[in-house]
CSV table of C-alpha atoms in Angstrom, one decimal:
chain,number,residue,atom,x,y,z
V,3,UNK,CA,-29.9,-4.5,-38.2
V,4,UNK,CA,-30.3,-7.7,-40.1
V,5,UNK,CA,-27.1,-6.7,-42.2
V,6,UNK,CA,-25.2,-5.8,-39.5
V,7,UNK,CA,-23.5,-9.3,-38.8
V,8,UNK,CA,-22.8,-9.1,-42.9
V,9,UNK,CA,-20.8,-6.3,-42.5
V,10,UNK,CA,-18.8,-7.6,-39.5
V,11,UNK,CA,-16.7,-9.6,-41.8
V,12,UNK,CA,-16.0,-6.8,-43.6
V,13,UNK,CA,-13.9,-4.7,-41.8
V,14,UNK,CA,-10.6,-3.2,-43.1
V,15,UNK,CA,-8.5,-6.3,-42.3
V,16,UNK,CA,-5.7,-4.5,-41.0
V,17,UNK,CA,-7.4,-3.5,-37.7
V,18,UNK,CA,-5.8,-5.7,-35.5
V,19,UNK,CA,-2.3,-5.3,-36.7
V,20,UNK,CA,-2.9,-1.7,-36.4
V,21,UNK,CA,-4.8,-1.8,-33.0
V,22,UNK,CA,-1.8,-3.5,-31.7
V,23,UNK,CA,0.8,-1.2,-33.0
V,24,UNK,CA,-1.4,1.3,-31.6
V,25,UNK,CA,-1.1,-0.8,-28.2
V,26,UNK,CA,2.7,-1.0,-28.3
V,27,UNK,CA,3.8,2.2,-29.1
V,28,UNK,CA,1.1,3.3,-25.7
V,29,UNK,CA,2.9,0.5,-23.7
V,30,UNK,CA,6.6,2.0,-24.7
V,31,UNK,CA,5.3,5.5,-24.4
V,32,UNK,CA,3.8,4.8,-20.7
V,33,UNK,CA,7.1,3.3,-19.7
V,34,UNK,CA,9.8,5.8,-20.9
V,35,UNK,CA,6.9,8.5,-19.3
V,36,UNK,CA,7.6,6.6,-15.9
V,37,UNK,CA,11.2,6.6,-16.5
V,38,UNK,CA,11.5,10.0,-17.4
V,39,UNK,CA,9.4,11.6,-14.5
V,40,UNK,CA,10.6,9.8,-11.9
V,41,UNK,CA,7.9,7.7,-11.5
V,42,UNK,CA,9.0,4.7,-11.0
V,43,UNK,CA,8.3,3.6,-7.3
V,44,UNK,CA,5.0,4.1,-8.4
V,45,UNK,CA,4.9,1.4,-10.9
V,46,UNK,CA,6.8,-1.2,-9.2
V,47,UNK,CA,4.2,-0.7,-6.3
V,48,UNK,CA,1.2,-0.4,-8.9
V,49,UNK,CA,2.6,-4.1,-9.6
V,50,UNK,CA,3.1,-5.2,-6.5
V,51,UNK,CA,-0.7,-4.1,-4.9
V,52,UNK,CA,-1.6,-5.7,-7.7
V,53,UNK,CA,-0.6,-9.0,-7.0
V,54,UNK,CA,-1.1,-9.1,-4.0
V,55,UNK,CA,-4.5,-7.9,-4.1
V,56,UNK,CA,-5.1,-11.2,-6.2
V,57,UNK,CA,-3.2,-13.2,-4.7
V,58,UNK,CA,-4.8,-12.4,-1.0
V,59,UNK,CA,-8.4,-12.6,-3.1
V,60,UNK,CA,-7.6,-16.0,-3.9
V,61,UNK,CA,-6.7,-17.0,0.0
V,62,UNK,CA,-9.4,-15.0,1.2
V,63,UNK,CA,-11.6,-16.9,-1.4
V,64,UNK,CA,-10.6,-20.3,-0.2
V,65,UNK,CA,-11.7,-19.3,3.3
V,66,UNK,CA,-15.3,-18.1,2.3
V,67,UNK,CA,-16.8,-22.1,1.3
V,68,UNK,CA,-20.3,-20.6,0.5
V,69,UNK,CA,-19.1,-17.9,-1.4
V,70,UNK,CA,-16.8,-19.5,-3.5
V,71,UNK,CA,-19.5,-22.0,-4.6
V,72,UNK,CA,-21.3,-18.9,-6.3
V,73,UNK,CA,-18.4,-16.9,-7.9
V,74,UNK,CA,-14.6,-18.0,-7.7
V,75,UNK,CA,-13.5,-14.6,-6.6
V,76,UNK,CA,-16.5,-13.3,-4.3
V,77,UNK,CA,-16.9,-9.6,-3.1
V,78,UNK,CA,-16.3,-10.1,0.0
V,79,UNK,CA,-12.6,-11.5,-0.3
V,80,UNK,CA,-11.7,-8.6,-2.9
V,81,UNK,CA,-13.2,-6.1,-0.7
V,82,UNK,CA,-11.0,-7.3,2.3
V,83,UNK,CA,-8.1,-8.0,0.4
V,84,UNK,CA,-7.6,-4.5,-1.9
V,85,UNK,CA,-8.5,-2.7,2.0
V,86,UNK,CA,-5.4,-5.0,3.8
V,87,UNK,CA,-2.8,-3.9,1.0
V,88,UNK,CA,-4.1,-0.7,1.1
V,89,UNK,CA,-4.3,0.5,4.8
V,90,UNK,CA,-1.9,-2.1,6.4
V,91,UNK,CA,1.4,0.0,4.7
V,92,UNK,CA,-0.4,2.7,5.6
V,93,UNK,CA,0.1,1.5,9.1
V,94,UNK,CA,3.0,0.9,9.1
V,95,UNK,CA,4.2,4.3,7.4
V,96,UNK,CA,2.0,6.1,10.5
V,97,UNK,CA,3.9,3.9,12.8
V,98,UNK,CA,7.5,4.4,11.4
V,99,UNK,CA,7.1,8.0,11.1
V,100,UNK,CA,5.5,8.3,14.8
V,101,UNK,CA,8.4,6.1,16.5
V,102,UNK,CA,11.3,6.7,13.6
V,103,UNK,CA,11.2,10.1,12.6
V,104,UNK,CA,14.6,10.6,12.3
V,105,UNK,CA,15.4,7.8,10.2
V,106,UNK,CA,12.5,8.2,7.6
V,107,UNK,CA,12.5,11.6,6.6
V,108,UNK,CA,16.1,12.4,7.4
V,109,UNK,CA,17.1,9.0,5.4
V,110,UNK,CA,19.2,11.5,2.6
V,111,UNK,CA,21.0,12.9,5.4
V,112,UNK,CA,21.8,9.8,7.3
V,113,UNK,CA,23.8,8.0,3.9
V,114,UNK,CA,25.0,11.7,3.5
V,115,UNK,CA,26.9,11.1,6.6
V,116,UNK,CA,27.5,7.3,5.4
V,117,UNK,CA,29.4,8.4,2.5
V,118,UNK,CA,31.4,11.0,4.1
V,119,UNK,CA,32.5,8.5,6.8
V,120,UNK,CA,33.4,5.7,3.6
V,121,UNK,CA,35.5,8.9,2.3
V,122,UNK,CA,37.6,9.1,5.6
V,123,UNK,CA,38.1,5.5,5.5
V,124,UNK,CA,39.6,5.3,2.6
V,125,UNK,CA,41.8,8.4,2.8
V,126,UNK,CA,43.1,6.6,6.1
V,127,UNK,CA,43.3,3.2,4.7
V,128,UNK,CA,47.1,3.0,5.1
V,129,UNK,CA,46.8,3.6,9.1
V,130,UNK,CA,43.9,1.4,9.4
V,131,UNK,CA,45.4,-1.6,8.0
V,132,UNK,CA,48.3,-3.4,9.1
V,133,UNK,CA,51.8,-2.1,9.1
V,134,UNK,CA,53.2,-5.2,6.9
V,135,UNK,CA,49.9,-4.8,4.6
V,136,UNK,CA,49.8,-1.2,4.1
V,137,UNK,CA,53.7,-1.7,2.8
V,138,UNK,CA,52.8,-3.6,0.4
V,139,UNK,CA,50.3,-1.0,-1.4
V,140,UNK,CA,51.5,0.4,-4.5
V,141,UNK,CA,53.0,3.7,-4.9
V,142,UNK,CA,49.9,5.2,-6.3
V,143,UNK,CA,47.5,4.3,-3.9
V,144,UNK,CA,47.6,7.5,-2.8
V,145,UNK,CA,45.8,9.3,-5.4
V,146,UNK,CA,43.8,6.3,-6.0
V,147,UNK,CA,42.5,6.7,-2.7
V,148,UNK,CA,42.1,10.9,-2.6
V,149,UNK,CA,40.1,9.9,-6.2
V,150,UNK,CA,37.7,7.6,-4.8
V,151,UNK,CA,37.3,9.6,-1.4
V,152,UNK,CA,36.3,12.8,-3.8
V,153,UNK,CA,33.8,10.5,-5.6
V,154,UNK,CA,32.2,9.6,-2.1
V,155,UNK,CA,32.1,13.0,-1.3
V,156,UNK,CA,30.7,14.3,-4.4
V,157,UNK,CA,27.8,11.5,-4.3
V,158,UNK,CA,27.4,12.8,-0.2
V,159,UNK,CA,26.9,16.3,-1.4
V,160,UNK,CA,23.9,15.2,-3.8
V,161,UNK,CA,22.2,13.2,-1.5
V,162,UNK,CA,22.2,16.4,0.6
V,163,UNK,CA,19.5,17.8,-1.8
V,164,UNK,CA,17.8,14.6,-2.4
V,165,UNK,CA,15.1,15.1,1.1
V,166,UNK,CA,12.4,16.0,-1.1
V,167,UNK,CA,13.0,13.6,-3.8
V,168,UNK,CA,13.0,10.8,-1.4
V,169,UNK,CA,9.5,11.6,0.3
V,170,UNK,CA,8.0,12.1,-3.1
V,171,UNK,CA,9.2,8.6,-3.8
V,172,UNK,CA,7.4,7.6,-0.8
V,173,UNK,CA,4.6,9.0,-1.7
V,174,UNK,CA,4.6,7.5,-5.2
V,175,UNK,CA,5.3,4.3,-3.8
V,176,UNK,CA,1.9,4.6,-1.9
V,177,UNK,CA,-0.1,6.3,-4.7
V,178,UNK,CA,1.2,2.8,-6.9
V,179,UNK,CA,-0.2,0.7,-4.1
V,180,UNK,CA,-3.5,2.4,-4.0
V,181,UNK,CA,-3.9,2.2,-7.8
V,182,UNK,CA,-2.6,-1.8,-8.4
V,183,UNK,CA,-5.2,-2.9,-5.2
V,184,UNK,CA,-8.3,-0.8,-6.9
V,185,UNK,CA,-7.2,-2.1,-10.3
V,186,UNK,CA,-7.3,-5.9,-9.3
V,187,UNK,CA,-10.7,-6.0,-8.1
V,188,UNK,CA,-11.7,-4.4,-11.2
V,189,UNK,CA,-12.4,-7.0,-13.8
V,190,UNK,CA,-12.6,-6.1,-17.9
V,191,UNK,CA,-16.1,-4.7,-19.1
V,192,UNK,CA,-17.6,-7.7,-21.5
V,193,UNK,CA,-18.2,-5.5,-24.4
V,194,UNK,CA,-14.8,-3.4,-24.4
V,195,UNK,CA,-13.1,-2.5,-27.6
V,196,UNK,CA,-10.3,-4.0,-29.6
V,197,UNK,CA,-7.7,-1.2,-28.1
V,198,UNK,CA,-8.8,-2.1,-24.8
V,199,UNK,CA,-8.2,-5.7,-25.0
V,200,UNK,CA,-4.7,-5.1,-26.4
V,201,UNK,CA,-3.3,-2.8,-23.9
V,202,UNK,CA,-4.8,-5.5,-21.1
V,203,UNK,CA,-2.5,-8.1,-22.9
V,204,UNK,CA,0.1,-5.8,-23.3
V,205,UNK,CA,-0.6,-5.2,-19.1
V,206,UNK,CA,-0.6,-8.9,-18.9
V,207,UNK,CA,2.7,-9.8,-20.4
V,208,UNK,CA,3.8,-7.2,-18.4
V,209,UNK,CA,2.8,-8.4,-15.1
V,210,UNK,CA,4.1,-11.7,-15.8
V,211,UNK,CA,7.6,-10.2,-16.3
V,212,UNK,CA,7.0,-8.6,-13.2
V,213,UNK,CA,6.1,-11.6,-11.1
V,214,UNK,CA,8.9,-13.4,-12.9
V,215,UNK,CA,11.9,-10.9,-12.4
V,216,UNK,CA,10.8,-8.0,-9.6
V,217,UNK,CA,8.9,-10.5,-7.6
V,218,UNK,CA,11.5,-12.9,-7.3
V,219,UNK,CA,14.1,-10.5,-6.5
V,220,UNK,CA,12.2,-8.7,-3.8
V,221,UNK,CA,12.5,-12.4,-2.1
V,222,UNK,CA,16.3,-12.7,-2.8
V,223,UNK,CA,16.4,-9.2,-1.2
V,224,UNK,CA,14.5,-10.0,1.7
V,225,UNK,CA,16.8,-12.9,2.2
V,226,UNK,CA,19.5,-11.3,1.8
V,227,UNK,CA,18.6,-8.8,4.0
V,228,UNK,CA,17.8,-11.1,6.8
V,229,UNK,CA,20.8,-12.8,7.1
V,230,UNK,CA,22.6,-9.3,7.2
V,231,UNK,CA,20.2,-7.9,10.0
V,232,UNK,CA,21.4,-10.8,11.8
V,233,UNK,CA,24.7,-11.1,10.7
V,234,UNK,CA,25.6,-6.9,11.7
V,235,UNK,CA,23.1,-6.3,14.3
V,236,UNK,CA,23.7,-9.9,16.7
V,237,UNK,CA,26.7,-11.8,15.6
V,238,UNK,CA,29.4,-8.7,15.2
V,239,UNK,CA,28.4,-7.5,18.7
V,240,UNK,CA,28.8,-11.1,20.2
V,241,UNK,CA,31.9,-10.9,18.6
V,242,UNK,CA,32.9,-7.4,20.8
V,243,UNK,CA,33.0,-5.6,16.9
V,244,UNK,CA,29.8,-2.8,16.2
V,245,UNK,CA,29.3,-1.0,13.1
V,246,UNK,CA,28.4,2.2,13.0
V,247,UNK,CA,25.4,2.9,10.8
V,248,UNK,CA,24.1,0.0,11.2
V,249,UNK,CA,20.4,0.2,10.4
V,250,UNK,CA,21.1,2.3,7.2
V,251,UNK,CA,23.3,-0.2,6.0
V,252,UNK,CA,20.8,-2.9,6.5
V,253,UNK,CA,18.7,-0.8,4.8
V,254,UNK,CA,20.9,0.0,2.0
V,255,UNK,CA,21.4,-4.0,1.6
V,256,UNK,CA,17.9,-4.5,1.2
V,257,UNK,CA,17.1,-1.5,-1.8
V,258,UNK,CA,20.5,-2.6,-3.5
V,259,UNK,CA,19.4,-6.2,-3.4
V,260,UNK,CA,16.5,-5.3,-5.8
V,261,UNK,CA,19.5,-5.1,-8.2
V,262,UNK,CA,20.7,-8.2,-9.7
V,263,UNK,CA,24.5,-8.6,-9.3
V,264,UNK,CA,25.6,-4.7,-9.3
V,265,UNK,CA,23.6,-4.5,-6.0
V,266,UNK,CA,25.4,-7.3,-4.4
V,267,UNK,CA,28.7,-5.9,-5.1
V,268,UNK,CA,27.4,-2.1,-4.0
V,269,UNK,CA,26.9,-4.0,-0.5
V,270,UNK,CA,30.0,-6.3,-0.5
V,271,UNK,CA,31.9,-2.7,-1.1
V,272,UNK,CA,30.3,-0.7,1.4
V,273,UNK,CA,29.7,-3.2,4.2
V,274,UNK,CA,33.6,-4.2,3.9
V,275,UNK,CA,34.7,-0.2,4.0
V,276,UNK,CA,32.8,0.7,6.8
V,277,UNK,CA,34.0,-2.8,8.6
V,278,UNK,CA,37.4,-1.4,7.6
V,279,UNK,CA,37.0,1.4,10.0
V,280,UNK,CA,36.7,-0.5,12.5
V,281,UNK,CA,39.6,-2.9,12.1
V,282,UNK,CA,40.8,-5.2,9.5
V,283,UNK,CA,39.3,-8.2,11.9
V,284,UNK,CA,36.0,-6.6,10.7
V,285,UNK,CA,36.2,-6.0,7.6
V,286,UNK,CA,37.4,-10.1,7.1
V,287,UNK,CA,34.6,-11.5,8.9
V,288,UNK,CA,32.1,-8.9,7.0
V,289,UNK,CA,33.7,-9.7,3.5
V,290,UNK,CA,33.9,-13.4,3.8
V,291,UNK,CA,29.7,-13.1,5.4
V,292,UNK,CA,28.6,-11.5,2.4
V,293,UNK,CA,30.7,-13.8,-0.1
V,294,UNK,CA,29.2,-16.6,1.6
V,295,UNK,CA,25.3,-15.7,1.8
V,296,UNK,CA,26.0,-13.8,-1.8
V,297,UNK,CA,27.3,-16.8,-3.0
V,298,UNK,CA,24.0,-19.1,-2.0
V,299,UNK,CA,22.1,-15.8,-3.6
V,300,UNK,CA,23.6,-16.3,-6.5
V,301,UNK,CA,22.4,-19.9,-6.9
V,302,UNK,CA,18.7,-18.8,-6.3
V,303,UNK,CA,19.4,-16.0,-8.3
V,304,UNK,CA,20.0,-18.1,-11.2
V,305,UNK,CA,17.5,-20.6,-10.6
V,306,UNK,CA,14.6,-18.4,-9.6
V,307,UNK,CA,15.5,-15.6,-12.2
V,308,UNK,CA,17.3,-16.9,-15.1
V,309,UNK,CA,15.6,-19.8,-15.9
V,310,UNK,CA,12.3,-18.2,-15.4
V,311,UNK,CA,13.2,-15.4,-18.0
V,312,UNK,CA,15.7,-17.1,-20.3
V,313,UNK,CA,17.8,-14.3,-19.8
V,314,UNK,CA,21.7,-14.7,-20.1
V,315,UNK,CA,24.4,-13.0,-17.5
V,316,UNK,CA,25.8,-10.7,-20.3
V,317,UNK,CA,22.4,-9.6,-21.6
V,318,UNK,CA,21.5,-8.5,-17.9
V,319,UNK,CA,24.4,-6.3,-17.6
V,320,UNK,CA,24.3,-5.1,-21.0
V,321,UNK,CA,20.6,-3.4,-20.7
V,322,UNK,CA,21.7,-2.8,-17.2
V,323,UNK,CA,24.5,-0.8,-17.8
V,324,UNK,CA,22.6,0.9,-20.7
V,325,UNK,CA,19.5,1.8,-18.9
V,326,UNK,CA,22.3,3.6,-16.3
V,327,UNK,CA,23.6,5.8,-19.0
V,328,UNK,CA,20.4,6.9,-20.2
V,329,UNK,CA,18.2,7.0,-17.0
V,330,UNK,CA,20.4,7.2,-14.0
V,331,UNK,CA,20.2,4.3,-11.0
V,332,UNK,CA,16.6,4.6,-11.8
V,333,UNK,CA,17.6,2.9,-14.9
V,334,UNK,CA,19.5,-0.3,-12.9
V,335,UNK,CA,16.3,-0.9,-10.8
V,336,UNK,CA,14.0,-0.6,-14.0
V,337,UNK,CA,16.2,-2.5,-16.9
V,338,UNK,CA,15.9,-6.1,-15.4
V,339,UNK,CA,12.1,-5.7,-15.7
V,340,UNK,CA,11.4,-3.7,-19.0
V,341,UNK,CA,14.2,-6.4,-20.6
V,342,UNK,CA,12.0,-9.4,-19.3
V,343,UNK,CA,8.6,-7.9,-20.5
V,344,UNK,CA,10.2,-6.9,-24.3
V,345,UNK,CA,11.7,-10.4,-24.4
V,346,UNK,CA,7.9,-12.0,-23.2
V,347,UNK,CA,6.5,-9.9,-25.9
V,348,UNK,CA,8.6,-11.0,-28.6
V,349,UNK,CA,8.0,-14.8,-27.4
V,350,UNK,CA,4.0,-14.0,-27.9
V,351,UNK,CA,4.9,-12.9,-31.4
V,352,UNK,CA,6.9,-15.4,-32.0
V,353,UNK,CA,10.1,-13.8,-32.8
V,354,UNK,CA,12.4,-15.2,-30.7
């Protein structure tokens, strides 16, 4: 045993470059296995509980004077904290299934319906606008219009089989939750492995991206989302003007603001043709709304986001619209994130 420490110094010398190879290429395999099972809810959440598990330990912590002389982040606050994020959505699930039913588990059905009512609209486009506009459209607005109505409809008909798909979602989404809150109040054993401690930094770089990008953007959504509720479910009715679907569009405003810049324009689009329906009047005071508040989103966007992550406009859109061709919508939500975390790990390496 007295050798022991001699040897130490010994060891092949390429360990830790291959320990952290081995550590990437686990890292990249985890995340295309989420992407390719359809698991990402989960993650986002595992993230999320995560966070907020610490971040409720440290308020918690702050509130328990003799504890926190002991240890910074006492028992007591993790306990309490890891049980709120765990049983409080929980609660809220119970409660939104028990009083809205209908909207929860039927939620496929209900855009269903949303996309075949866009489709009419724009088929009847020419009679809902006014006679001096609508002879002003082109002669081929015709088929432009029967093409995008047969998109609409095409998208409608595969939501119709998306019912199962959405509650597994749910369920991942709560599954995540569970994991991220256990996961925080679990700290690293003291005599862990090489391999260990680089897939926690590798989970740590990734977390950061997380707080940085998804973090952020859940707040811009949650603005955004706000002002809408407001905007659609007060001001429009003041105004004598009521959109159908209302609460699914809010909805919808919400999940699409989770993605940066295609989601605002998914809104601005469907928001204005469903105004549309309704009557031109609409359909101006709904487009210039969400111009407005998209326009101050924008500004946060940029603030909050890019200068966080360092990441350009065109490099957004470009893994953006990548990610879409290789992993479907999934690929929108996901591409903001994994494009942050590779850029924060070639910043530790010092290679950009």
């Amino acid at each position: 045993m007295a050798h022991a420490p001699q040897r130490s110094p010994a060891a092949p010398t390429h360990a830790p470059r291959g320990v952290a190879l081995a550590s990437y290429l686990l890292m990249a395999a985890g995340l295309l296995l989420v992407m390719w099972r359809g698991l990402l809810p989960g993650l986002l959440c595992l993230c999320l509980g995560f966070l907020l598990t610490r971040a409720f330990t440290r308020w918690f912590a702050m509130a328990w004077p003799r504890a926190r002389r002991q240890t910074s982040q006492p028992r007591g606050a993790q306990a309490l904290a890891a049980a709120l994020v765990m049983l409080v959505p929980l609660g809220v699930l119970i409660f939104g299934v028990t009083h809205s039913r209908g909207y929860i588990v039927d939620a496929p059905q209900q855009y269903r319906e949303l996309l075949d009512y866009m489709a009419r609209t724009v088929l009847e486009l020419r009679d809902k606008l006014p006679p001096d506009v609508a002879a002003h459209l082109p002669d081929g607005a015709d088929a432009i219009q029967r093409t995008i109505a047969s998109y609409l409809a095409a998208k409608a008909g595969a939501l119709a089989m998306a019912g199962r798909a959405w509650l597994s979602g749910l369920l991942y989404a709560y599954v995540g939750l569970l994991i991220g809150a256990l996961a925080a109040v679990r700290t690293l054993p003291a005599n862990s492995g090489p391999l260990a401690l680089a897939l926690a930094t590798r989970l740590r770089h990734f977390g950061e991206a997380f707080r940085q990008i998804v973090a952020a953007q859940i707040w811009i959504a949650a603005f955004n989302t706000a002002l809408t509720a407001i905007f659609l479910m007060f001001l429009m009715p003041l105004w004598g003007e009521r959109l159908p679907y209302t609460a699914a569009l809010v909805t919808l405003t919400f999940v699409a603001g989770l993605i940066p810049i295609v989601g605002n324009l998914l809104c601005n689009t469907v928001i204005t043709i469903v105004a549309l329906s309704v009557s031109p009047q609409a359909a101006a005071a709904c487009l210039g709304f969400l111009v407005l508040i998209h326009k101050a989103e924008y500004v946060i966007n940029a603030r909050v986001v890019g200068q966080r992550t360092h990441m350009a406009v065109w490099e957004l859109l470009t893994v953006m619209f990548v990610a879409e061709a290789v992993f479907g919508p999934a690929g929108l939500v996901a591409a903001p994130l994994f494009y942050a975390y590779l850029k924060k790990e070639l910043a530790a390496g010092a290679l950009v």
